[in-house]
Each structure stands twice: as C-alpha cells, then as structure tokens.
mmCIF file of C-alpha atoms in Angstrom:
data_model
loop_
_atom_site.group_PDB
_atom_site.id
_atom_site.type_symbol
_atom_site.label_atom_id
_atom_site.label_comp_id
_atom_site.label_asym_id
_atom_site.label_seq_id
_atom_site.Cartn_x
_atom_site.Cartn_y
_atom_site.Cartn_z
ATOM 1 C CA UNK F 573 10.155 -39.996 -53.238
ATOM 2 C CA UNK F 574 9.638 -36.327 -54.061
ATOM 3 C CA UNK F 575 6.017 -36.851 -55.088
ATOM 4 C CA UNK F 576 5.195 -38.560 -51.797
ATOM 5 C CA UNK F 577 6.083 -35.414 -49.867
ATOM 6 C CA UNK F 578 3.975 -33.007 -51.938
ATOM 7 C CA UNK F 579 0.548 -32.153 -50.493
ATOM 8 C CA UNK F 580 -2.581 -33.886 -51.762
ATOM 9 C CA UNK F 581 -4.047 -32.149 -54.859
ATOM 10 C CA UNK F 582 -7.606 -32.001 -56.089
ATOM 11 C CA UNK F 583 -8.224 -34.703 -58.674
ATOM 12 C CA UNK F 584 -7.862 -33.850 -62.330
ATOM 13 C CA UNK F 585 -5.519 -30.906 -61.856
ATOM 14 C CA UNK F 586 -2.058 -32.219 -62.745
ATOM 15 C CA UNK F 587 0.805 -29.791 -62.318
ATOM 16 C CA UNK F 588 4.468 -29.725 -61.590
ATOM 17 C CA UNK F 589 5.694 -30.391 -58.069
ATOM 18 C CA UNK F 590 7.070 -26.851 -57.811
ATOM 19 C CA UNK F 591 3.607 -25.293 -58.098
ATOM 20 C CA UNK F 592 2.214 -27.639 -55.458
ATOM 21 C CA UNK F 593 5.036 -26.788 -53.041
ATOM 22 C CA UNK F 594 4.725 -23.038 -53.661
ATOM 23 C CA UNK F 595 0.917 -23.035 -53.244
ATOM 24 C CA UNK F 596 1.141 -24.981 -49.964
ATOM 25 C CA UNK F 597 3.826 -22.578 -48.676
ATOM 26 C CA UNK F 598 1.724 -19.588 -49.780
ATOM 27 C CA UNK F 599 -1.361 -20.674 -47.808
ATOM 28 C CA UNK F 600 0.724 -21.625 -44.787
ATOM 29 C CA UNK F 601 2.604 -18.293 -44.776
ATOM 30 C CA UNK F 602 -0.582 -16.243 -45.263
ATOM 31 C CA UNK F 603 -2.325 -18.229 -42.524
ATOM 32 C CA UNK F 604 0.548 -17.732 -40.076
ATOM 33 C CA UNK F 605 1.601 -14.140 -40.832
ATOM 34 C CA UNK F 606 -1.449 -12.586 -42.467
ATOM 35 C CA UNK F 607 -1.718 -11.450 -46.082
ATOM 36 C CA UNK F 608 0.245 -8.189 -45.781
ATOM 37 C CA UNK F 609 3.285 -9.784 -44.090
ATOM 38 C CA UNK F 610 3.305 -12.826 -46.381
ATOM 39 C CA UNK F 611 5.823 -11.404 -48.839
ATOM 40 C CA UNK F 612 7.142 -13.365 -51.829
ATOM 41 C CA UNK F 613 10.480 -13.505 -49.951
ATOM 42 C CA UNK F 614 8.886 -15.245 -46.989
ATOM 43 C CA UNK F 615 6.817 -17.571 -49.187
ATOM 44 C CA UNK F 616 9.978 -18.562 -51.092
ATOM 45 C CA UNK F 617 11.789 -19.242 -47.805
ATOM 46 C CA UNK F 618 8.863 -21.335 -46.572
ATOM 47 C CA UNK F 619 8.808 -23.316 -49.817
ATOM 48 C CA UNK F 620 12.597 -23.784 -49.829
ATOM 49 C CA UNK F 621 12.624 -22.498 -53.419
ATOM 50 C CA UNK F 622 14.635 -19.638 -54.944
ATOM 51 C CA UNK F 623 12.729 -16.360 -55.141
ATOM 52 C CA UNK F 624 13.720 -16.060 -58.803
ATOM 53 C CA UNK F 625 11.948 -19.353 -59.544
ATOM 54 C CA UNK F 626 8.761 -17.929 -58.079
ATOM 55 C CA UNK F 627 9.068 -14.609 -59.938
ATOM 56 C CA UNK F 628 9.678 -16.491 -63.200
ATOM 57 C CA UNK F 629 6.235 -18.123 -62.853
ATOM 58 C CA UNK F 630 4.323 -15.314 -61.107
ATOM 59 C CA UNK F 631 5.490 -11.749 -61.808
ATOM 60 C CA UNK F 632 3.656 -10.330 -58.756
ATOM 61 C CA UNK F 633 2.388 -11.474 -55.373
ATOM 62 C CA UNK F 634 -1.156 -10.834 -56.625
ATOM 63 C CA UNK F 635 -0.686 -13.205 -59.573
ATOM 64 C CA UNK F 636 0.684 -15.888 -57.232
ATOM 65 C CA UNK F 637 -2.226 -15.504 -54.807
ATOM 66 C CA UNK F 638 -4.804 -15.715 -57.609
ATOM 67 C CA UNK F 639 -3.261 -18.935 -58.978
ATOM 68 C CA UNK F 640 -3.021 -20.321 -55.458
ATOM 69 C CA UNK F 641 -6.734 -19.607 -54.884
ATOM 70 C CA UNK F 642 -7.642 -21.105 -58.256
ATOM 71 C CA UNK F 643 -5.774 -24.241 -57.226
ATOM 72 C CA UNK F 644 -7.379 -24.313 -53.767
ATOM 73 C CA UNK F 645 -10.894 -23.948 -55.189
ATOM 74 C CA UNK F 646 -10.491 -26.294 -58.124
ATOM 75 C CA UNK F 647 -13.501 -27.049 -60.321
ATOM 76 C CA UNK F 648 -17.104 -26.340 -59.254
ATOM 77 C CA UNK F 649 -18.662 -29.297 -57.405
ATOM 78 C CA UNK F 650 -20.268 -31.889 -59.686
ATOM 79 C CA UNK F 651 -23.500 -30.526 -61.066
ATOM 80 C CA UNK F 652 -26.622 -31.252 -59.056
ATOM 81 C CA UNK F 653 -30.116 -31.505 -60.464
ATOM 82 C CA UNK F 654 -32.366 -28.485 -60.140
ATOM 83 C CA UNK F 655 -31.681 -24.778 -59.613
ATOM 84 C CA UNK F 656 -32.034 -24.831 -55.829
ATOM 85 C CA UNK F 657 -29.597 -27.744 -55.433
ATOM 86 C CA UNK F 658 -27.049 -26.183 -57.787
ATOM 87 C CA UNK F 659 -27.165 -22.896 -55.861
ATOM 88 C CA UNK F 660 -27.123 -24.522 -52.427
ATOM 89 C CA UNK F 661 -24.191 -26.781 -53.285
ATOM 90 C CA UNK F 662 -22.228 -23.830 -54.743
ATOM 91 C CA UNK F 663 -22.772 -21.802 -51.544
ATOM 92 C CA UNK F 664 -21.757 -24.678 -49.246
ATOM 93 C CA UNK F 665 -18.715 -25.383 -51.417
ATOM 94 C CA UNK F 666 -17.490 -21.739 -51.334
ATOM 95 C CA UNK F 667 -18.104 -21.549 -47.554
ATOM 96 C CA UNK F 668 -16.077 -24.727 -46.962
ATOM 97 C CA UNK F 669 -13.184 -23.558 -49.174
ATOM 98 C CA UNK F 670 -13.051 -20.095 -47.536
ATOM 99 C CA UNK F 671 -12.861 -21.882 -44.173
ATOM 100 C CA UNK F 672 -9.675 -23.774 -45.125
ATOM 101 C CA UNK F 673 -6.520 -22.428 -43.414
ATOM 102 C CA UNK F 674 -5.052 -19.507 -45.350
ATOM 103 C CA UNK F 675 -7.703 -19.455 -48.090
ATOM 104 C CA UNK F 676 -10.017 -16.857 -46.497
ATOM 105 C CA UNK F 677 -7.036 -14.682 -45.519
ATOM 106 C CA UNK F 678 -5.547 -14.840 -49.028
ATOM 107 C CA UNK F 679 -8.922 -14.139 -50.651
ATOM 108 C CA UNK F 680 -9.709 -11.141 -48.413
ATOM 109 C CA UNK F 681 -6.188 -9.768 -48.871
ATOM 110 C CA UNK F 682 -6.118 -9.942 -52.638
ATOM 111 C CA UNK F 683 -9.535 -8.218 -52.844
ATOM 112 C CA UNK F 684 -8.354 -5.412 -50.652
ATOM 113 C CA UNK F 685 -5.259 -4.887 -52.835
ATOM 114 C CA UNK F 686 -7.429 -5.021 -55.957
ATOM 115 C CA UNK F 687 -9.510 -1.999 -54.894
ATOM 116 C CA UNK F 688 -6.554 0.226 -55.812
ATOM 117 C CA UNK F 689 -4.829 -1.994 -58.415
ATOM 118 C CA UNK F 690 -6.559 -2.149 -61.828
ATOM 119 C CA UNK F 691 -4.154 -4.783 -63.219
ATOM 120 C CA UNK F 692 -4.819 -7.083 -60.259
ATOM 121 C CA UNK F 693 -8.588 -6.580 -60.643
ATOM 122 C CA UNK F 694 -8.297 -7.698 -64.255
ATOM 123 C CA UNK F 695 -6.450 -10.866 -63.191
ATOM 124 C CA UNK F 696 -8.979 -11.535 -60.409
ATOM 125 C CA UNK F 697 -11.984 -11.029 -62.663
ATOM 126 C CA UNK F 698 -10.727 -12.947 -65.688
ATOM 127 C CA UNK F 699 -8.639 -15.738 -64.184
ATOM 128 C CA UNK F 700 -10.408 -16.389 -60.895
ATOM 129 C CA UNK F 701 -14.030 -15.246 -61.244
ATOM 130 C CA UNK F 702 -14.888 -15.746 -64.927
ATOM 131 C CA UNK F 703 -14.622 -19.562 -65.090
ATOM 132 C CA UNK F 704 -17.031 -19.952 -62.150
ATOM 133 C CA UNK F 705 -19.281 -17.130 -63.393
ATOM 134 C CA UNK F 706 -19.606 -18.748 -66.822
ATOM 135 C CA UNK F 707 -20.236 -22.197 -65.339
ATOM 136 C CA UNK F 708 -22.973 -20.784 -63.082
ATOM 137 C CA UNK F 709 -24.571 -18.732 -65.883
ATOM 138 C CA UNK F 710 -24.724 -21.928 -67.907
ATOM 139 C CA UNK F 711 -25.992 -24.183 -65.104
ATOM 140 C CA UNK F 712 -28.619 -21.703 -63.871
ATOM 141 C CA UNK F 713 -29.589 -20.065 -67.169
ATOM 142 C CA UNK F 714 -29.150 -16.610 -65.641
ATOM 143 C CA UNK F 715 -27.667 -13.454 -67.227
ATOM 144 C CA UNK F 716 -24.244 -12.133 -66.228
ATOM 145 C CA UNK F 717 -25.482 -9.313 -63.961
ATOM 146 C CA UNK F 718 -27.546 -11.691 -61.812
ATOM 147 C CA UNK F 719 -24.703 -14.208 -61.438
ATOM 148 C CA UNK F 720 -22.274 -11.405 -60.537
ATOM 149 C CA UNK F 721 -24.655 -10.316 -57.756
ATOM 150 C CA UNK F 722 -24.978 -13.960 -56.646
ATOM 151 C CA UNK F 723 -21.170 -14.305 -56.434
ATOM 152 C CA UNK F 724 -20.694 -10.895 -54.731
ATOM 153 C CA UNK F 725 -23.267 -11.804 -52.107
ATOM 154 C CA UNK F 726 -21.860 -15.229 -51.271
ATOM 155 C CA UNK F 727 -18.159 -14.409 -51.284
ATOM 156 C CA UNK F 728 -18.522 -10.898 -49.847
ATOM 157 C CA UNK F 729 -20.726 -12.018 -46.947
ATOM 158 C CA UNK F 730 -18.442 -14.933 -46.059
ATOM 159 C CA UNK F 731 -15.279 -12.799 -46.197
ATOM 160 C CA UNK F 732 -16.865 -10.003 -44.147
ATOM 161 C CA UNK F 733 -17.788 -12.493 -41.442
ATOM 162 C CA UNK F 734 -14.205 -13.762 -41.457
ATOM 163 C CA UNK F 735 -12.794 -10.216 -41.168
ATOM 164 C CA UNK F 736 -15.078 -9.450 -38.225
ATOM 165 C CA UNK F 737 -14.708 -12.709 -36.286
ATOM 166 C CA UNK F 738 -11.494 -14.321 -37.595
ATOM 167 C CA UNK F 739 -13.499 -17.514 -38.078
ATOM 168 C CA UNK F 740 -15.412 -19.044 -40.985
ATOM 169 C CA UNK F 741 -19.199 -18.599 -40.862
ATOM 170 C CA UNK F 742 -20.972 -21.267 -38.785
ATOM 171 C CA UNK F 743 -23.343 -23.692 -40.536
ATOM 172 C CA UNK F 744 -26.537 -22.087 -39.180
ATOM 173 C CA UNK F 745 -25.593 -18.777 -40.753
ATOM 174 C CA UNK F 746 -24.492 -20.412 -44.016
ATOM 175 C CA UNK F 747 -27.962 -22.015 -44.065
ATOM 176 C CA UNK F 748 -29.606 -18.620 -43.481
ATOM 177 C CA UNK F 749 -27.534 -17.059 -46.280
ATOM 178 C CA UNK F 750 -28.512 -19.959 -48.543
ATOM 179 C CA UNK F 751 -32.196 -19.471 -47.729
ATOM 180 C CA UNK F 752 -31.912 -15.739 -48.489
ATOM 181 C CA UNK F 753 -30.219 -16.319 -51.853
ATOM 182 C CA UNK F 754 -32.478 -19.208 -52.867
ATOM 183 C CA UNK F 755 -35.660 -17.294 -52.205
ATOM 184 C CA UNK F 756 -34.393 -14.360 -54.281
ATOM 185 C CA UNK F 757 -32.989 -16.397 -57.174
ATOM 186 C CA UNK F 758 -35.445 -19.317 -57.069
ATOM 187 C CA UNK F 759 -37.723 -18.051 -59.810
ATOM 188 C CA UNK F 760 -35.094 -17.289 -62.384
ATOM 189 C CA UNK F 761 -35.247 -14.184 -64.527
ATOM 190 C CA UNK F 762 -38.513 -15.137 -66.201
ATOM 191 C CA UNK F 763 -40.455 -13.500 -63.394
ATOM 192 C CA UNK F 764 -38.715 -10.115 -63.554
ATOM 193 C CA UNK G 74 -9.444 31.406 -41.222
ATOM 194 C CA UNK G 75 -8.250 27.965 -40.229
ATOM 195 C CA UNK G 76 -11.768 26.618 -39.890
ATOM 196 C CA UNK G 77 -12.684 27.770 -43.370
ATOM 197 C CA UNK G 78 -10.013 25.513 -44.853
ATOM 198 C CA UNK G 79 -10.964 22.345 -42.965
ATOM 199 C CA UNK G 80 -13.226 19.958 -44.874
ATOM 200 C CA UNK G 81 -16.983 19.965 -44.251
ATOM 201 C CA UNK G 82 -17.998 17.639 -41.387
ATOM 202 C CA UNK G 83 -21.235 15.772 -40.772
ATOM 203 C CA UNK G 84 -23.498 17.772 -38.455
ATOM 204 C CA UNK G 85 -23.447 17.058 -34.745
ATOM 205 C CA UNK G 86 -19.944 15.593 -34.663
ATOM 206 C CA UNK G 87 -17.742 18.322 -33.184
ATOM 207 C CA UNK G 88 -14.068 17.506 -32.958
ATOM 208 C CA UNK G 89 -10.725 19.189 -32.950
ATOM 209 C CA UNK G 90 -9.315 20.528 -36.185
ATOM 210 C CA UNK G 91 -6.423 18.058 -36.020
ATOM 211 C CA UNK G 92 -8.738 15.038 -36.273
ATOM 212 C CA UNK G 93 -10.560 16.571 -39.232
ATOM 213 C CA UNK G 94 -7.280 17.263 -41.050
ATOM 214 C CA UNK G 95 -5.897 13.770 -40.330
ATOM 215 C CA UNK G 96 -9.103 11.996 -41.430
ATOM 216 C CA UNK G 97 -9.233 13.968 -44.685
ATOM 217 C CA UNK G 98 -5.553 13.173 -45.355
ATOM 218 C CA UNK G 99 -6.150 9.500 -44.515
ATOM 219 C CA UNK G 100 -8.966 9.079 -47.050
ATOM 220 C CA UNK G 101 -7.063 11.043 -49.704
ATOM 221 C CA UNK G 102 -3.870 8.996 -49.218
ATOM 222 C CA UNK G 103 -5.732 5.663 -49.219
ATOM 223 C CA UNK G 104 -7.676 6.717 -52.317
ATOM 224 C CA UNK G 105 -4.520 7.747 -54.178
ATOM 225 C CA UNK G 106 -2.061 5.046 -53.076
ATOM 226 C CA UNK G 107 -4.265 2.157 -51.937
ATOM 227 C CA UNK G 108 -4.601 0.859 -48.392
ATOM 228 C CA UNK G 109 -1.311 -1.057 -48.169
ATOM 229 C CA UNK G 110 0.871 1.858 -49.371
ATOM 230 C CA UNK G 111 -0.971 4.446 -47.258
ATOM 231 C CA UNK G 112 1.421 4.283 -44.312
ATOM 232 C CA UNK G 113 1.094 6.498 -41.236
ATOM 233 C CA UNK G 114 4.240 8.282 -42.489
ATOM 234 C CA UNK G 115 2.576 9.186 -45.767
ATOM 235 C CA UNK G 116 -0.696 10.164 -44.089
ATOM 236 C CA UNK G 117 1.223 12.451 -41.699
ATOM 237 C CA UNK G 118 3.056 14.041 -44.617
ATOM 238 C CA UNK G 119 -0.236 14.538 -46.466
ATOM 239 C CA UNK G 120 -1.809 16.131 -43.385
ATOM 240 C CA UNK G 121 1.239 18.331 -42.712
ATOM 241 C CA UNK G 122 1.223 17.059 -39.124
ATOM 242 C CA UNK G 123 4.037 15.428 -37.124
ATOM 243 C CA UNK G 124 3.901 11.633 -37.111
ATOM 244 C CA UNK G 125 4.235 11.679 -33.307
ATOM 245 C CA UNK G 126 1.011 13.714 -33.061
ATOM 246 C CA UNK G 127 -0.800 11.003 -35.006
ATOM 247 C CA UNK G 128 0.685 8.145 -32.975
ATOM 248 C CA UNK G 129 -0.259 9.945 -29.752
ATOM 249 C CA UNK G 130 -3.926 9.770 -30.796
ATOM 250 C CA UNK G 131 -3.933 6.454 -32.711
ATOM 251 C CA UNK G 132 -1.383 3.830 -31.649
ATOM 252 C CA UNK G 133 -1.741 1.865 -34.911
ATOM 253 C CA UNK G 134 -2.762 2.418 -38.522
ATOM 254 C CA UNK G 135 -5.745 0.127 -37.900
ATOM 255 C CA UNK G 136 -7.002 2.304 -35.028
ATOM 256 C CA UNK G 137 -6.649 5.421 -37.200
ATOM 257 C CA UNK G 138 -8.534 3.804 -40.100
ATOM 258 C CA UNK G 139 -11.375 2.647 -37.817
ATOM 259 C CA UNK G 140 -11.813 6.156 -36.342
ATOM 260 C CA UNK G 141 -11.622 7.655 -39.825
ATOM 261 C CA UNK G 142 -14.388 5.279 -41.023
ATOM 262 C CA UNK G 143 -16.490 6.023 -37.944
ATOM 263 C CA UNK G 144 -16.168 9.718 -38.766
ATOM 264 C CA UNK G 145 -16.958 9.180 -42.459
ATOM 265 C CA UNK G 146 -20.079 7.125 -41.696
ATOM 266 C CA UNK G 147 -21.390 9.265 -38.838
ATOM 267 C CA UNK G 148 -24.731 8.383 -37.260
ATOM 268 C CA UNK G 149 -27.310 6.112 -38.930
ATOM 269 C CA UNK G 150 -29.693 8.065 -41.163
ATOM 270 C CA UNK G 151 -32.721 9.485 -39.314
ATOM 271 C CA UNK G 152 -35.115 6.689 -38.500
ATOM 272 C CA UNK G 153 -37.810 5.951 -41.053
ATOM 273 C CA UNK G 154 -41.193 4.452 -40.309
ATOM 274 C CA UNK G 155 -41.645 0.754 -40.872
ATOM 275 C CA UNK G 156 -39.219 -2.165 -41.121
ATOM 276 C CA UNK G 157 -38.855 -2.087 -44.908
ATOM 277 C CA UNK G 158 -38.058 1.643 -44.972
ATOM 278 C CA UNK G 159 -35.534 1.356 -42.135
ATOM 279 C CA UNK G 160 -33.748 -1.506 -43.917
ATOM 280 C CA UNK G 161 -33.847 0.111 -47.356
ATOM 281 C CA UNK G 162 -32.540 3.431 -46.078
ATOM 282 C CA UNK G 163 -29.730 1.691 -44.162
ATOM 283 C CA UNK G 164 -28.648 -0.198 -47.308
ATOM 284 C CA UNK G 165 -28.700 2.926 -49.520
ATOM 285 C CA UNK G 166 -26.808 4.872 -46.874
ATOM 286 C CA UNK G 167 -24.035 2.245 -46.552
ATOM 287 C CA UNK G 168 -23.784 1.972 -50.362
ATOM 288 C CA UNK G 169 -23.423 5.752 -50.720
ATOM 289 C CA UNK G 170 -20.776 5.979 -47.982
ATOM 290 C CA UNK G 171 -18.733 3.080 -49.407
ATOM 291 C CA UNK G 172 -18.796 4.893 -52.758
ATOM 292 C CA UNK G 173 -17.117 8.021 -51.345
ATOM 293 C CA UNK G 174 -13.445 8.392 -52.390
ATOM 294 C CA UNK G 175 -11.155 6.419 -50.091
ATOM 295 C CA UNK G 176 -13.904 5.001 -47.876
ATOM 296 C CA UNK G 177 -14.386 1.702 -49.722
ATOM 297 C CA UNK G 178 -10.616 1.238 -50.055
ATOM 298 C CA UNK G 179 -10.046 1.911 -46.341
ATOM 299 C CA UNK G 180 -12.911 -0.368 -45.328
ATOM 300 C CA UNK G 181 -11.773 -3.280 -47.516
ATOM 301 C CA UNK G 182 -8.171 -2.840 -46.383
ATOM 302 C CA UNK G 183 -8.874 -2.825 -42.670
ATOM 303 C CA UNK G 184 -11.041 -5.966 -43.006
ATOM 304 C CA UNK G 185 -8.301 -7.779 -44.820
ATOM 305 C CA UNK G 186 -5.784 -6.879 -42.082
ATOM 306 C CA UNK G 187 -8.294 -7.931 -39.412
ATOM 307 C CA UNK G 188 -8.469 -11.528 -40.691
ATOM 308 C CA UNK G 189 -5.036 -12.133 -39.137
ATOM 309 C CA UNK G 190 -5.068 -9.485 -36.370
ATOM 310 C CA UNK G 191 -7.255 -10.301 -33.345
ATOM 311 C CA UNK G 192 -6.679 -6.913 -31.669
ATOM 312 C CA UNK G 193 -7.795 -5.080 -34.803
ATOM 313 C CA UNK G 194 -10.880 -7.325 -35.095
ATOM 314 C CA UNK G 195 -11.810 -6.356 -31.548
ATOM 315 C CA UNK G 196 -11.520 -2.647 -32.403
ATOM 316 C CA UNK G 197 -13.518 -3.140 -35.618
ATOM 317 C CA UNK G 198 -16.283 -5.109 -33.932
ATOM 318 C CA UNK G 199 -16.654 -2.962 -30.824
ATOM 319 C CA UNK G 200 -15.890 0.565 -32.054
ATOM 320 C CA UNK G 201 -17.137 0.431 -35.628
ATOM 321 C CA UNK G 202 -19.783 -2.293 -35.882
ATOM 322 C CA UNK G 203 -21.437 -2.433 -32.457
ATOM 323 C CA UNK G 204 -23.029 1.046 -32.408
ATOM 324 C CA UNK G 205 -24.760 0.378 -35.757
ATOM 325 C CA UNK G 206 -25.600 -3.211 -34.811
ATOM 326 C CA UNK G 207 -27.270 -2.097 -31.570
ATOM 327 C CA UNK G 208 -29.175 0.724 -33.303
ATOM 328 C CA UNK G 209 -30.456 -1.720 -35.955
ATOM 329 C CA UNK G 210 -31.371 -4.410 -33.394
ATOM 330 C CA UNK G 211 -33.365 -1.768 -31.589
ATOM 331 C CA UNK G 212 -35.021 -0.245 -34.666
ATOM 332 C CA UNK G 213 -35.903 -3.615 -36.241
ATOM 333 C CA UNK G 214 -36.560 -5.664 -33.096
ATOM 334 C CA UNK G 215 -34.274 -8.434 -34.375
ATOM 335 C CA UNK G 216 -31.794 -10.583 -32.405
ATOM 336 C CA UNK G 217 -28.043 -10.083 -32.702
ATOM 337 C CA UNK G 218 -27.366 -13.050 -35.026
ATOM 338 C CA UNK G 219 -29.860 -11.824 -37.632
ATOM 339 C CA UNK G 220 -28.533 -8.252 -37.581
ATOM 340 C CA UNK G 221 -24.958 -9.539 -37.906
ATOM 341 C CA UNK G 222 -25.987 -11.491 -41.027
ATOM 342 C CA UNK G 223 -27.783 -8.382 -42.334
ATOM 343 C CA UNK G 224 -24.617 -6.268 -41.871
ATOM 344 C CA UNK G 225 -22.290 -8.973 -43.299
ATOM 345 C CA UNK G 226 -24.461 -9.264 -46.393
ATOM 346 C CA UNK G 227 -24.712 -5.534 -47.105
ATOM 347 C CA UNK G 228 -21.136 -4.520 -46.381
ATOM 348 C CA UNK G 229 -19.541 -7.722 -47.714
ATOM 349 C CA UNK G 230 -21.428 -7.642 -50.997
ATOM 350 C CA UNK G 231 -20.675 -3.952 -51.595
ATOM 351 C CA UNK G 232 -16.964 -4.343 -50.784
ATOM 352 C CA UNK G 233 -16.647 -7.467 -52.953
ATOM 353 C CA UNK G 234 -18.124 -5.590 -55.897
ATOM 354 C CA UNK G 235 -15.632 -2.770 -55.281
ATOM 355 C CA UNK G 236 -12.693 -5.214 -55.162
ATOM 356 C CA UNK G 237 -13.769 -6.842 -58.427
ATOM 357 C CA UNK G 238 -14.637 -3.707 -60.405
ATOM 358 C CA UNK G 239 -12.861 -0.838 -58.616
ATOM 359 C CA UNK G 240 -16.194 1.012 -58.652
ATOM 360 C CA UNK G 241 -19.091 1.315 -56.217
ATOM 361 C CA UNK G 242 -22.125 -0.859 -57.017
ATOM 362 C CA UNK G 243 -24.535 0.760 -59.506
ATOM 363 C CA UNK G 244 -28.039 1.688 -58.314
ATOM 364 C CA UNK G 245 -29.798 -1.165 -60.146
ATOM 365 C CA UNK G 246 -27.695 -3.716 -58.271
ATOM 366 C CA UNK G 247 -28.112 -1.895 -54.945
ATOM 367 C CA UNK G 248 -31.873 -2.117 -55.601
ATOM 368 C CA UNK G 249 -31.593 -5.859 -56.321
ATOM 369 C CA UNK G 250 -29.568 -6.394 -53.128
ATOM 370 C CA UNK G 251 -32.189 -4.398 -51.213
ATOM 371 C CA UNK G 252 -34.988 -6.526 -52.660
ATOM 372 C CA UNK G 253 -33.133 -9.719 -51.685
ATOM 373 C CA UNK G 254 -32.549 -8.564 -48.102
ATOM 374 C CA UNK G 255 -36.039 -7.133 -47.638
ATOM 375 C CA UNK G 256 -37.769 -10.282 -48.785
ATOM 376 C CA UNK G 257 -35.673 -12.372 -46.388
ATOM 377 C CA UNK G 258 -35.943 -10.046 -43.384
ATOM 378 C CA UNK G 259 -39.409 -8.630 -44.053
ATOM 379 C CA UNK G 260 -41.311 -10.926 -41.709
ATOM 380 C CA UNK G 261 -39.148 -10.469 -38.642
ATOM 381 C CA UNK G 262 -38.207 -13.376 -36.434
ATOM 382 C CA UNK G 263 -41.751 -14.124 -35.385
ATOM 383 C CA UNK G 264 -42.227 -16.297 -38.447
ATOM 384 C CA UNK G 265 -39.160 -18.487 -37.851
#
C-alpha cells in the first residue's frame, strides 16, 4: 500500500520510499514557495517526515537539493547516433527537465547559493555535473573545457530565461539555441 | 571631504551620495556574505545608514539589488562600427562587469529569487533588461526575440560558470562564447 502512494520514479533508479517522498515534497515546496522560502523545516512538514530524518541523510539544504535534482534528471537520454543527434537530444532533454515544476526553481536557487558557498560548489560540480560531463565527453569525443562550455551555455541560458519570464523556454527558442550550439560544436575539436 | 571618500562612479551618472554609499555597501555585503545572507539590515549596517532611509528609497531587497546592478553596469559601451564589433564588445563588457566583486553574486541571486517572484521579474525585465535590449535591437537591427536569446545566452552562460566555479569565466572561454554567438548572429535576420 505504501509503494502505491509514492510518486512515479525514473526506471532503473531504485531507492527507499523515504527518498522518493522527500524529493517530491522538495520540488513541490520549492515550486510553491520559491527556493529561498523552501526551508528544510517546511520540506519536512510537506513530506510528513521528521526533520531529523532529513538531516540524517542530507546535512544541508544544498545537499538535499542536489540529490533531488540528480533524481529528477536521472540518466542521460539513450545515446543517439551521430554528434548532432547526441547534442540535440541532450539540449531538448535538459530543457524539458528544467521545465518540470520546481526543477528550474531548485536549479537556479542552488546555483545562486553556490556563488558564495565553496562547499556547495564542490557538491554541485562533483555530484551533479561530473557524471553528465563525463558521459558527454565520452559520447562526443570532446575535451573537458569544451564540454563545460557546452553545459554552461545550455543550462545557463535556460535558467536565465526562466528567471526573466518565470516560464520555461518555448520550443522555437530551444530550437534556436540548439542551432547555435550545433553550428559551433559540429566540427569537433579537430578543426581548431 | 565627504565626496573624496565616496567610491568612484561611472562617468555621466550623477546621483546623491547616499545612493553611492548604499550601492557600495550592497556589493561589499553580497560579496562577503553571499546574496541570501546579505539582508537589508546588514547592508544598512555596512553603509552606516538607517534602515528606514534605505526602505524609503527601495521598498524591497530585490528593488535595491536591481538599482545597484543598473548602477554597476552603467550605459552600454560606446558603439563600435559593424555588427561583429558591437556584439563582441557587448559580450566582453558584460563578462568584465559580472567579474567585479559582488556583481556576479548579486545578479545570480536576484535571478534565482525572480523565478518565484512575479513582481521582481517585472522589475528585472523592465528596469534592468529593457534599456540594454532596446539599445541592442537598435544597434544590431534585430527583432526582440533574437536579442532576448542573445542576452539569455551571454548572461546565463557567464552566471552558470560563476555558480559552478565561484570565479568569472576566463578570457579563452569568453572568446569561445563570443565566437559561438557571432557565428550564429553574424548574418542578421535577413538570412532566416
């Protein structure tokens, strides 16, 4: 009975029911109150779980948000054939995830906190960004600095649009962003 | 004597000494404590000015941060000749400003708050973004949607890098971002 009430999870990511309940409450609270007002207290209340249980798993709000985002994103979409298709599907996938309720807010909020919090930056870079960075370096055969610019451009542009309009980027603009990135990265590093 | 102790201001932007003192204290407090912990109370204490004086001029922290950013950015750099030069100088100018102490932190913080604050988004879009958007539309002869994507890409990418590394983007990556944007926007809309 308990399992039937937990939210649907991405395939292949088994975890305990507590995590699923806490992550759902985190996104809901951030979506409703905004990142700054979504305190661990309020998330715990929303989840119906003791605050101490949350702090035992995630020592800080930043650590909770990063794990929640990692869960929301899940693995990269199945690999496509060809550089252009791999890049285009990664961009569409990130745009769709950032458009899910609470995800864009949580992402923008944790980045803003990270500007002045070195420990949080370390968690963001190693836990959240590195797995995707390494997968993209491997799939595209590009060096780290080019993939970091690729990720900065996609995620940064999408989050800036969300901060300015409160809405995810519309498909026409995601297509334009894709065209811009593809034409820059299409040739690979061989040409530079 | 008082004027000699106020910070240097960009040329052509006269204002009262109080604004100059409050803006300097705002950037310093945000730089030292981070956006979230830089409350109006702490900014007032840093400026040595009564909190009521600040609230009389800026009803919210968001309004203060937007005016502080507007002051830090000042007018667009003097117009260059040719589309590529106008775009390249705008990108370098934004990158340099975002790298100034406190400016990147304040910018990232106010965007994050804006995701869940419609009134703040309105202030950001109309007071901060619109003057630059209109100047760029005019200088480049591009429609609004293309200039908005141009601004999202520059500012978003630079702020994302700052959130991930805590440092402004290095020149080589600013050059790569410039190359990417120039090759996409070089032809103008006539070709699409």
